[in-house]
Structure formats: structure tokens, C-alpha cells
Short mmCIF file of C-alpha atoms in Angstrom, two decimals:
data_model
loop_
_atom_site.label_atom_id
_atom_site.label_comp_id
_atom_site.label_asym_id
_atom_site.label_seq_id
_atom_site.Cartn_x
_atom_site.Cartn_y
_atom_site.Cartn_z
CA MET A 1446 34.12 60.93 -48.51
CA GLU A 1447 33.65 57.28 -49.34
CA GLU A 1448 31.36 56.82 -52.34
CA ALA A 1449 27.90 55.58 -51.28
CA LYS A 1450 26.84 52.28 -52.75
CA GLY A 1451 23.35 50.89 -53.05
CA ALA A 1452 20.06 52.00 -54.61
CA GLY A 1453 20.97 50.79 -58.04
CA SER A 1454 24.14 48.84 -57.33
CA CYS A 1455 25.14 45.90 -55.22
CA GLY A 1456 27.22 47.90 -52.75
CA SER A 1457 30.43 46.19 -51.81
CA HIS A 1458 29.37 42.93 -53.41
CA GLN A 1459 31.23 42.69 -56.71
CA CYS A 1460 28.86 40.76 -58.94
CA GLY A 1461 28.41 43.22 -61.77
CA HIS A 1462 24.66 43.43 -61.20
CA SER A 1463 23.37 46.84 -62.33
CA GLY A 1464 19.80 46.84 -60.96
CA GLY A 1465 18.58 47.32 -57.39
CA GLY A 1466 19.46 44.36 -55.22
CA CYS A 1467 21.64 41.40 -56.05
CA GLY A 1468 20.50 38.36 -57.98
CA ASP A 1469 17.09 37.25 -56.69
CA LYS A 1470 17.39 39.40 -53.58
CA PHE A 1471 15.68 42.77 -53.39
CA LEU A 1472 18.15 44.27 -50.88
CA ASN A 1473 21.76 45.26 -51.41
CA PRO A 1474 24.50 43.81 -49.18
CA THR A 1475 24.81 45.61 -45.82
CA PRO A 1476 27.66 43.92 -43.91
CA MET A 1477 27.73 46.53 -41.13
CA LEU A 1478 24.00 46.19 -40.46
CA ASP A 1479 24.27 42.41 -40.62
CA GLU A 1480 26.46 42.53 -37.51
CA LEU A 1481 23.48 43.86 -35.55
CA GLU A 1482 21.64 40.59 -36.18
CA ASN A 1483 24.27 38.64 -34.25
CA GLY A 1484 23.81 37.82 -30.59
CA PRO A 1485 20.84 36.65 -28.51
CA TRP A 1486 18.65 39.76 -28.80
CA PRO A 1487 16.07 40.67 -31.48
CA SER A 1488 17.32 43.15 -34.07
CA PHE A 1489 15.43 45.84 -35.97
CA VAL A 1490 17.59 44.94 -38.98
CA GLY A 1491 15.91 41.55 -39.29
CA GLY A 1492 12.50 43.22 -39.23
CA PHE A 1493 13.55 45.75 -41.87
CA LYS A 1494 14.87 42.98 -44.12
CA GLU A 1495 11.73 40.87 -43.80
CA LEU A 1496 9.46 43.83 -44.56
CA ALA A 1497 11.58 44.99 -47.50
CA GLU A 1498 11.79 41.55 -49.12
CA ARG A 1499 8.03 41.05 -48.67
CA THR A 1500 6.81 44.46 -49.88
CA LYS A 1501 9.61 45.27 -52.37
CA LYS A 1502 9.44 48.97 -51.46
CA PRO A 1503 12.48 50.85 -52.86
CA MET A 1504 12.26 53.30 -49.92
CA LEU A 1505 13.18 50.52 -47.48
CA ARG A 1506 16.14 49.43 -49.57
CA GLY A 1507 17.33 53.02 -49.79
CA VAL A 1508 17.05 53.62 -46.06
CA MET A 1509 19.06 50.49 -45.29
CA ASP A 1510 21.71 51.54 -47.82
CA GLN A 1511 21.90 55.00 -46.24
CA LEU A 1512 22.12 53.55 -42.73
CA GLU A 1513 24.92 51.25 -43.87
CA TYR A 1514 26.68 54.27 -45.34
CA SER A 1515 26.21 56.20 -42.09
CA TYR A 1516 27.77 53.37 -40.10
CA ASN A 1517 30.76 53.35 -42.43
CA THR A 1518 31.28 57.11 -42.40
CA LYS A 1519 30.14 57.61 -38.77
CA MET A 1520 27.85 60.47 -39.75
CA GLY A 1521 24.10 60.98 -40.01
CA TYR A 1522 22.61 62.30 -43.24
CA TRP A 1523 19.03 63.33 -42.38
CA LYS A 1524 17.85 66.93 -42.25
CA GLY A 1525 14.53 68.51 -41.32
CA GLY A 1526 12.09 70.62 -43.27
CA LEU A 1527 8.36 71.30 -43.32
CA VAL A 1528 5.68 68.78 -44.22
CA THR A 1529 2.10 69.34 -43.07
CA VAL A 1530 -1.48 68.43 -43.87
CA ASP A 1531 -4.30 70.90 -44.50
CA GLY A 1532 -5.23 72.90 -41.40
CA TYR A 1533 -2.47 71.45 -39.23
CA GLY A 1534 0.86 72.90 -38.16
CA ALA A 1535 2.28 69.77 -36.52
CA GLY A 1536 2.20 66.00 -36.48
CA VAL A 1537 4.63 65.12 -39.30
CA ILE A 1538 8.34 64.77 -38.51
CA THR A 1539 10.34 65.50 -41.64
CA ARG A 1540 13.36 63.53 -42.80
CA TYR A 1541 15.10 64.60 -46.02
CA SER A 1542 18.31 62.90 -47.09
CA MET A 1543 21.41 65.03 -47.54
CA ILE A 1544 22.88 62.45 -49.92
CA LYS A 1545 19.89 61.83 -52.19
CA ASP A 1546 22.16 62.18 -55.19
CA LYS A 1547 24.05 59.11 -53.98
CA ILE A 1548 21.05 57.15 -52.65
CA PRO A 1549 17.93 58.52 -54.36
CA GLU A 1550 15.67 55.79 -52.97
CA ALA A 1551 16.14 57.30 -49.48
CA SER A 1552 15.51 60.91 -50.51
CA GLU A 1553 12.50 61.23 -48.15
CA PHE A 1554 11.54 59.25 -45.06
CA HIS A 1555 9.03 61.33 -43.08
CA THR A 1556 7.28 60.14 -39.92
CA MET A 1557 3.58 60.61 -39.14
CA ARG A 1558 2.70 60.76 -35.45
CA ILE A 1559 -0.73 59.21 -34.86
CA GLN A 1560 -2.52 59.88 -31.61
CA PRO A 1561 -3.66 56.82 -29.62
CA ALA A 1562 -6.78 56.58 -27.50
CA PRO A 1563 -6.46 57.15 -23.72
CA GLY A 1564 -5.00 54.06 -22.06
CA LEU A 1565 -3.89 52.72 -25.48
CA HIS A 1566 -7.21 50.96 -26.02
CA TYR A 1567 -7.69 49.52 -29.51
CA ASN A 1568 -9.61 46.77 -31.20
CA THR A 1569 -8.17 44.48 -33.86
CA GLU A 1570 -10.27 46.04 -36.66
CA MET A 1571 -8.77 49.47 -35.95
CA LEU A 1572 -5.23 48.13 -36.00
CA ARG A 1573 -5.74 46.13 -39.21
CA GLU A 1574 -7.14 49.22 -40.95
CA LEU A 1575 -4.19 51.29 -39.71
CA CYS A 1576 -1.66 48.72 -40.95
CA ASP A 1577 -3.33 48.33 -44.34
CA ILE A 1578 -3.49 52.08 -44.99
CA TRP A 1579 0.09 52.59 -43.87
CA GLU A 1580 1.46 49.77 -45.99
CA GLU A 1581 -0.39 51.24 -49.00
CA TYR A 1582 1.00 54.77 -48.64
CA GLY A 1583 4.13 54.43 -46.50
CA SER A 1584 6.97 52.07 -45.72
CA GLY A 1585 4.97 49.76 -43.46
CA ILE A 1586 7.25 50.41 -40.46
CA ILE A 1587 5.27 51.15 -37.27
CA THR A 1588 6.51 51.87 -33.75
CA LEU A 1589 4.05 51.13 -30.94
CA HIS A 1590 4.63 53.43 -29.16
CA GLY A 1591 7.30 56.09 -29.42
CA GLN A 1592 8.49 57.87 -26.27
CA THR A 1593 6.09 60.63 -27.29
CA GLY A 1594 3.21 58.24 -26.68
CA ASP A 1595 2.23 58.34 -30.36
CA ILE A 1596 1.93 55.56 -32.87
CA MET A 1597 4.92 56.32 -35.09
CA LEU A 1598 4.34 55.62 -38.77
CA GLN A 1599 7.90 55.83 -40.07
CA GLY A 1600 8.70 56.38 -43.72
CA ILE A 1601 6.50 58.24 -46.22
CA GLU A 1602 7.09 60.65 -49.09
CA GLN A 1603 5.73 64.19 -48.98
CA ASP A 1604 3.35 63.84 -51.92
CA LYS A 1605 1.58 60.92 -50.19
CA VAL A 1606 1.18 62.46 -46.72
CA GLN A 1607 -2.10 64.31 -47.29
CA GLU A 1608 -3.87 61.38 -48.93
CA CYS A 1609 -2.63 58.99 -46.24
CA PHE A 1610 -3.84 61.32 -43.50
CA ASP A 1611 -7.26 61.70 -45.15
CA ARG A 1612 -7.68 57.92 -45.25
CA LEU A 1613 -6.60 57.55 -41.62
CA ASN A 1614 -8.84 60.43 -40.54
CA GLU A 1615 -11.84 58.78 -42.20
CA LYS A 1616 -11.23 55.78 -39.93
CA GLY A 1617 -11.15 57.98 -36.81
CA TRP A 1618 -7.39 58.49 -36.38
CA ASP A 1619 -5.80 61.90 -35.85
CA LEU A 1620 -2.27 63.30 -35.89
CA GLY A 1621 -0.36 63.68 -32.63
CA GLY A 1622 1.52 66.69 -31.35
CA ALA A 1623 4.89 68.05 -32.44
CA GLY A 1624 6.70 71.36 -32.23
CA ALA A 1625 6.23 74.12 -29.65
CA GLY A 1626 2.76 73.21 -28.50
CA MET A 1627 0.73 70.68 -26.54
CA ARG A 1628 2.11 67.20 -27.15
CA THR A 1629 0.26 63.89 -27.20
CA ALA A 1630 -0.76 62.90 -23.69
CA VAL A 1631 -0.21 59.42 -22.24
CA SER A 1632 -2.28 57.50 -19.73
CA CYS A 1633 -2.05 54.06 -18.15
CA ALA A 1634 -4.89 51.52 -18.31
CA GLY A 1635 -6.29 53.07 -15.13
CA PRO A 1636 -9.71 51.95 -13.86
CA ALA A 1637 -10.24 49.94 -17.04
CA ARG A 1638 -8.02 47.18 -15.62
CA CYS A 1639 -6.25 48.26 -12.42
CA GLU A 1640 -7.66 47.96 -8.90
CA GLN A 1641 -5.18 50.55 -7.61
CA ALA A 1642 -6.65 53.41 -9.68
CA CYS A 1643 -7.43 56.48 -7.57
CA TYR A 1644 -9.20 58.51 -10.27
CA ASP A 1645 -10.52 58.06 -13.79
CA ASN A 1646 -7.38 59.06 -15.65
CA LEU A 1647 -8.87 57.98 -18.99
CA GLU A 1648 -11.72 60.46 -18.62
CA LEU A 1649 -9.37 63.28 -17.58
CA HIS A 1650 -7.01 62.45 -20.46
CA LEU A 1651 -9.88 62.69 -22.95
CA HIS A 1652 -11.08 65.93 -21.32
CA ALA A 1653 -7.60 67.46 -21.63
CA LEU A 1654 -7.26 66.29 -25.24
CA ARG A 1655 -10.52 67.96 -26.23
CA HIS A 1656 -9.64 71.10 -24.30
CA PHE A 1657 -6.21 71.56 -25.91
CA VAL A 1658 -6.83 70.06 -29.35
CA SER A 1659 -6.19 73.36 -31.14
CA GLN A 1660 -2.83 73.91 -29.39
CA LEU A 1661 -1.89 70.30 -30.15
CA HIS A 1662 -2.38 70.70 -33.90
CA ARG A 1663 -1.27 74.33 -34.18
CA PRO A 1664 1.77 75.06 -31.94
CA GLU A 1665 1.73 78.52 -30.36
CA TRP A 1666 3.89 78.45 -27.21
CA ASN A 1667 7.56 78.89 -26.22
CA TYR A 1668 8.25 75.19 -26.41
CA LYS A 1669 6.57 71.82 -25.97
CA ILE A 1670 4.51 70.77 -22.96
CA LYS A 1671 3.35 67.25 -22.10
CA PHE A 1672 0.66 65.67 -19.92
CA LYS A 1673 0.93 62.17 -18.51
CA PHE A 1674 -1.89 60.66 -16.46
CA SER A 1675 -1.07 57.87 -14.00
CA ALA A 1676 -4.05 56.56 -12.06
CA CYS A 1677 -2.04 55.70 -8.93
CA PRO A 1678 1.40 56.44 -7.41
CA ASN A 1679 2.92 53.41 -9.18
CA ASP A 1680 3.18 55.90 -12.07
CA CYS A 1681 3.16 53.33 -14.87
CA THR A 1682 3.37 56.12 -17.46
CA ASN A 1683 6.64 57.36 -15.92
CA ALA A 1684 4.96 60.77 -15.65
CA ILE A 1685 7.12 62.20 -12.87
CA MET A 1686 10.30 61.69 -14.94
CA ARG A 1687 8.98 62.34 -18.44
CA SER A 1688 6.23 64.98 -18.41
CA ASP A 1689 5.83 68.69 -17.71
CA LEU A 1690 2.45 68.06 -16.07
CA ALA A 1691 2.35 64.75 -14.19
CA VAL A 1692 -1.15 63.94 -12.92
CA ILE A 1693 -0.77 61.16 -10.34
CA GLY A 1694 -3.63 59.40 -8.55
CA THR A 1695 -3.38 59.48 -4.77
CA TRP A 1696 -5.44 59.35 -1.58
CA LYS A 1697 -5.77 61.61 1.44
CA ASP A 1698 -6.81 59.28 4.26
CA ALA A 1699 -5.41 55.97 5.55
CA ILE A 1700 -4.63 52.88 3.50
CA GLN A 1701 -7.56 50.48 3.65
CA VAL A 1702 -6.60 47.28 5.46
CA GLU A 1703 -8.56 44.03 5.12
CA GLU A 1704 -7.58 42.21 8.32
CA PRO A 1705 -8.79 38.74 7.20
CA ALA A 1706 -6.73 39.09 4.00
CA VAL A 1707 -3.69 40.19 6.04
CA LYS A 1708 -3.98 37.06 8.21
CA GLU A 1709 -4.39 34.91 5.10
CA TRP A 1710 -1.25 36.43 3.59
CA ILE A 1711 0.74 35.83 6.81
CA GLU A 1712 -0.50 32.25 7.05
CA LYS A 1713 0.62 31.61 3.49
CA ASN A 1714 3.95 33.49 3.52
CA GLY A 1715 4.92 33.71 7.22
CA VAL A 1716 5.70 36.56 9.61
CA ASP A 1717 9.33 36.65 8.42
CA ALA A 1718 8.11 37.45 4.90
CA LEU A 1719 5.91 40.22 6.29
CA VAL A 1720 8.90 41.73 8.09
CA ASN A 1721 11.44 41.29 5.29
CA GLN A 1722 9.26 41.99 2.25
CA VAL A 1723 6.92 44.66 3.61
CA ILE A 1724 7.84 46.25 6.94
CA ASN A 1725 11.60 46.59 6.46
CA LEU A 1726 11.18 47.89 2.91
CA CYS A 1727 8.89 50.76 3.84
CA PRO A 1728 11.03 53.86 3.07
CA THR A 1729 9.62 55.94 5.93
CA ARG A 1730 9.19 53.13 8.48
CA ALA A 1731 5.45 53.77 8.53
CA ILE A 1732 4.63 50.07 9.08
CA SER A 1733 5.29 48.14 12.28
CA LEU A 1734 4.68 44.61 13.53
CA GLU A 1735 1.90 44.47 16.12
CA ASN A 1736 0.36 41.35 17.67
CA GLY A 1737 1.51 39.18 14.79
CA GLY A 1738 -0.02 41.56 12.24
CA MET A 1739 0.79 44.99 10.82
CA LYS A 1740 0.04 48.57 11.83
CA ILE A 1741 0.36 51.51 9.41
CA GLU A 1742 1.05 55.04 10.65
CA SER A 1743 -0.76 57.06 8.01
CA ARG A 1744 0.98 60.37 8.73
CA ASP A 1745 4.34 58.79 7.81
CA CYS A 1746 3.11 57.13 4.60
CA VAL A 1747 4.49 58.70 1.40
CA ARG A 1748 2.35 56.63 -1.02
CA CYS A 1749 5.28 54.63 -2.40
CA MET A 1750 2.85 51.75 -3.16
CA HIS A 1751 5.31 49.02 -2.15
CA CYS A 1752 3.13 47.41 0.53
CA LEU A 1753 0.02 47.61 -1.69
CA ASN A 1754 1.87 45.92 -4.55
CA VAL A 1755 3.11 43.09 -2.31
CA MET A 1756 -0.27 42.58 -0.59
CA PRO A 1757 -2.89 43.71 -3.16
CA LYS A 1758 -5.74 41.70 -1.62
CA ALA A 1759 -5.04 42.91 1.91
CA LEU A 1760 -4.24 46.59 1.26
CA SER A 1761 -5.79 49.16 -1.06
CA PRO A 1762 -5.70 52.95 -1.48
CA GLY A 1763 -7.73 55.04 0.94
CA LYS A 1764 -11.33 56.06 0.32
CA GLU A 1765 -10.71 59.80 -0.13
CA ARG A 1766 -9.10 59.69 -3.56
CA GLY A 1767 -7.96 62.31 -6.04
CA ILE A 1768 -4.84 63.54 -7.81
CA SER A 1769 -1.50 65.17 -7.12
CA LEU A 1770 -0.01 67.49 -9.75
CA LEU A 1771 3.75 67.44 -10.20
CA MET A 1772 5.47 69.75 -12.66
CA GLY A 1773 8.76 70.06 -14.47
CA GLY A 1774 9.78 66.51 -15.35
CA LYS A 1775 12.01 66.32 -18.44
CA ASN A 1776 15.05 64.66 -19.92
CA THR A 1777 18.37 66.30 -20.76
CA LEU A 1778 18.36 69.60 -22.64
CA LYS A 1779 19.48 72.85 -20.98
CA VAL A 1780 19.77 72.07 -17.27
CA GLY A 1781 19.94 68.28 -17.31
CA VAL A 1782 17.37 65.76 -16.16
CA ASN A 1783 14.61 66.99 -13.84
CA MET A 1784 11.96 65.08 -11.94
CA GLY A 1785 8.58 66.68 -11.35
CA SER A 1786 8.12 68.91 -8.29
CA LEU A 1787 4.93 68.63 -6.24
CA ILE A 1788 2.74 71.67 -6.91
CA ILE A 1789 -0.77 70.52 -5.93
CA PRO A 1790 -0.64 67.94 -3.12
CA PHE A 1791 -4.29 66.89 -3.43
CA MET A 1792 -7.26 67.72 -5.63
CA LYS A 1793 -10.55 65.88 -6.00
CA MET A 1794 -11.18 64.51 -9.49
CA GLU A 1795 -14.63 62.92 -9.51
CA THR A 1796 -17.06 65.26 -11.25
CA GLU A 1797 -17.21 67.34 -14.40
CA GLU A 1798 -16.78 70.42 -12.19
CA ASP A 1799 -13.55 68.94 -10.78
CA ARG A 1800 -12.20 68.39 -14.28
CA GLU A 1801 -13.14 71.91 -15.37
CA ALA A 1802 -11.42 73.36 -12.29
CA PHE A 1803 -8.30 71.39 -13.17
CA MET A 1804 -8.34 72.68 -16.76
CA GLU A 1805 -8.69 76.28 -15.49
CA LEU A 1806 -5.66 75.75 -13.25
CA VAL A 1807 -3.62 74.32 -16.15
CA GLU A 1808 -4.64 77.26 -18.35
CA GLU A 1809 -3.39 79.64 -15.64
CA ILE A 1810 -0.09 77.75 -15.41
CA ILE A 1811 0.45 77.73 -19.19
CA ASP A 1812 -0.42 81.45 -19.45
CA TRP A 1813 2.23 82.22 -16.81
CA TRP A 1814 4.80 80.10 -18.64
CA ASP A 1815 3.92 81.65 -22.01
CA ASP A 1816 4.47 85.13 -20.53
CA ASN A 1817 7.59 84.39 -18.46
CA GLY A 1818 9.33 81.51 -20.21
CA LEU A 1819 12.15 81.94 -22.68
CA ASP A 1820 12.13 80.56 -26.18
CA HIS A 1821 12.87 76.82 -26.23
CA GLU A 1822 12.52 76.59 -22.43
CA ARG A 1823 10.44 73.88 -20.78
CA ILE A 1824 8.13 74.95 -17.97
CA GLY A 1825 10.26 73.21 -15.32
CA GLU A 1826 13.30 75.15 -16.54
CA SER A 1827 11.34 78.41 -16.30
CA ILE A 1828 10.31 77.64 -12.71
CA GLU A 1829 13.90 76.72 -11.79
CA ARG A 1830 15.19 79.94 -13.33
CA VAL A 1831 12.76 82.35 -11.59
CA GLY A 1832 12.17 80.34 -8.40
CA LEU A 1833 9.23 78.32 -7.13
CA LYS A 1834 7.98 81.18 -4.93
CA GLN A 1835 7.61 83.53 -7.90
CA PHE A 1836 5.84 80.83 -9.90
CA LEU A 1837 3.34 80.07 -7.13
CA GLU A 1838 2.59 83.76 -6.70
CA GLY A 1839 2.21 84.18 -10.46
CA VAL A 1840 -0.42 81.47 -10.81
CA GLY A 1841 -2.15 82.09 -7.47
CA ILE A 1842 -1.30 78.79 -5.75
CA ASP A 1843 -0.86 78.85 -1.97
CA VAL A 1844 2.46 77.69 -0.57
CA ASP A 1845 2.19 74.23 1.02
CA ILE A 1846 4.68 72.41 3.24
CA ASN A 1847 4.41 69.41 0.89
CA GLN A 1848 6.00 71.48 -1.88
CA VAL A 1849 9.34 71.59 -0.04
CA ALA A 1850 11.87 69.39 -1.83
CA ARG A 1851 14.51 69.64 0.89
CA PRO A 1852 15.06 71.82 3.97
CA ARG A 1853 17.20 74.96 3.76
CA ASP A 1854 20.79 74.83 4.89
CA ASN A 1855 20.34 78.09 6.80
CA PRO A 1856 17.78 77.75 9.64
CA TYR A 1857 17.42 81.54 10.12
CA PHE A 1858 15.10 83.83 8.24
CA LYS A 1859 14.18 87.50 8.27
CA ALA A 1860 10.58 88.45 8.79
CA LYS A 1861 9.20 91.43 6.89
CA TYR A 1862 9.04 94.60 9.02
#
């Protein structure tokens, strides 16, 4: 194995300098990483260098030396372990170096997952406090936001984790989820900013967080499970692709049409634009041209949101609003990528009683999965393994025609005698 340079030497730069860095520079030469700064796109390497030269944190120099070494040897050198704070069983992602004897400055580089508020609402005072605390105890590197939905505070040593968490907790921050339990939920801006919102996803997100806070901090299930709350079918949180429980705002009646606004849109853009940009792009041909205007056949509408996005002043979601629950979305692991399957076509979500009923349903679903799922198996994989029919029977949900993903190849069936 090639001998690692850095963290006390000048790497490949032959200047005879024996301390960390070279000359007046804090960092060691990293020619492989430097290549990533070429080209028109921003590079994380430039950000790392700026932060390291400004803060003079040896951890940052060590991590860049180790990454340079990894690029040269084409191997990764991080391993896991266990780092926690008092009373918690999750929330810190451990990173121990396997070559700390070669690069001691990179011996530890743990990540703290910090849970954001629903809809990612912050004020500047909160963010300044977060940055100041993190730069005091950790590397100063922050990711807003990781694919988990958390604020990722990347780079801290084990003996500083508890004190850092205590300071953050005093300011109102809490750790996010990790391990085989409830993970940090994600929600879009919802009714706080969006006119398309069909339910208060921020309120339901907060309700779910409070309900499952113990399972979030102390994992107890077969594997992880994630909520994402999108307030309308635009699904700005990418819930259907990336969450086990995708809660999507929807409506039950017809799209609301403001005829004067439709005429204004046609006068501005023309009938050809209406046909080419709206009618012809409806996936189910639910819209037709009628008397120079538009007619929507509600029974054919699949809530794709295209027409509402093109004509937001003229069209809006129906008046009878609520949620749809889709389950099983995930990225590659055992059975490849899955999108969520529709389980609950429509459910009202207006009152505290509605939210409690939803939580009871989710509890029933998780109990079934905890009893029937295999170790390290996502809930969508469990449903695919045993069959949707067995799952619906197990949790007491009635079969609905809207749950059918595709028709059977065989049109015949046998009735029970």
C-alpha cells in the first residue's frame, strides 16, 4: 500500500517542511482533489479549503489528506462504531478512520443529524446560533439538508459530542433519527406559502413527530421507516419515491375553475397555447376544448397537477380536500427501487380527531410490519413479499379499486364455494 502523506508532512510536495501544512499554508498539497476544482461547476473542495484555512482546524486538514489518499488508492477508509448522547440510541453517525496511524488528524469524523422544523422554517438567529456552536465544537461543515431531511453537522470527535448536543439542545435543537427506527420526517412549505396545499402538512408533521419521538430517538423496529408530507400532488418532498409512508394532499371533488381567469389566460396566451400546453399534455385526456374554453371531466382526472401549475389563477384543487397515503417508496437495497403504492385513496385531515385517526392507522401498519417483516426489510419489501391482499387483511383496510397498480393478465377468477 502506498504510504499516506499529510497530517504532519507536506505530502508529495518535496520542500522538507516537517510541520502540518507547507510554508504559510495550513493545508498539505492535494493534487487529486485540486482536479475537482476545475470546470464550470462549484466544488466542495473549494469550500473545504476555505473553511480549513480560515479556522485552522487540524481535523479538516486530516480529512482532506485522507480523501486524497483514498483517491490515490481507490479505497475508502472509514468504519462505523457507536457514539451516542445520554438517553438516546440514535442521531450520531460514526466515522472512525482505519488509517489513523498514518493520518492521525482524521482519526474521528462523526456526523450529528439535527432535526429541522416542519417545512424547514428557521429564523436567522437560530441559524447563527447553530453555526456558532458547531464551529466551536465541530469542523464547521454543515449540509442543508441531507437526503434524510436532517441538518447534517459533519465532523466532530467523540469526546465533544455530548457537550455539543447539550448546547444545541439548550437552543431548542434536537437530534434526528438513525438506525432501525422512525427517521426524521420531511414536509414541504405547505399552506405557509403554497396556494395548492390540500391539508395542513406542517401540523400533521408536528403531530407525527410528537407521537413517534421515542421511536425516533430509541430505535426498536426491524429497520428504518420514513414519513414525508407533501401538501399537494406536486409532491415537492419527493415522498412517493423516497418514503415508506408518503402522505400526499389531494381532493375528492372537481377541480375549481374560475371562468373569468380562464378567459384572461386565453386572451393573453391564445387558444393554441391552451391546446398545446394544457389540453394535449393531460395524461388521461380529461380536458377538452369547448366553446373556446376548457371542460374538465373529473372522473378521468388523476391529480397530476399539470393544468393547475400552468394556470394557477384559473384552476385550483377541489373544495373537498384531504390526503392520500402511499406506502413502500424506497431506493435500491434488496429488491431495487420502489415507488409508493396507493393504500388509502382519501382521508379527511382537518381536525384533531382526523389526525388521531391517522396516527392510529399508522400504529396498526407499523405493528403489522414489526410482527411480519424480516430483519433489515423495509415495509414496502415486506408487503411485496407477502402480497398486498395479506397486508390489507392484516391491518384491517378494505380493498379499493384505486389500489390496483395494473390489471391482471388472466381475466378469469375462481369464486369461493
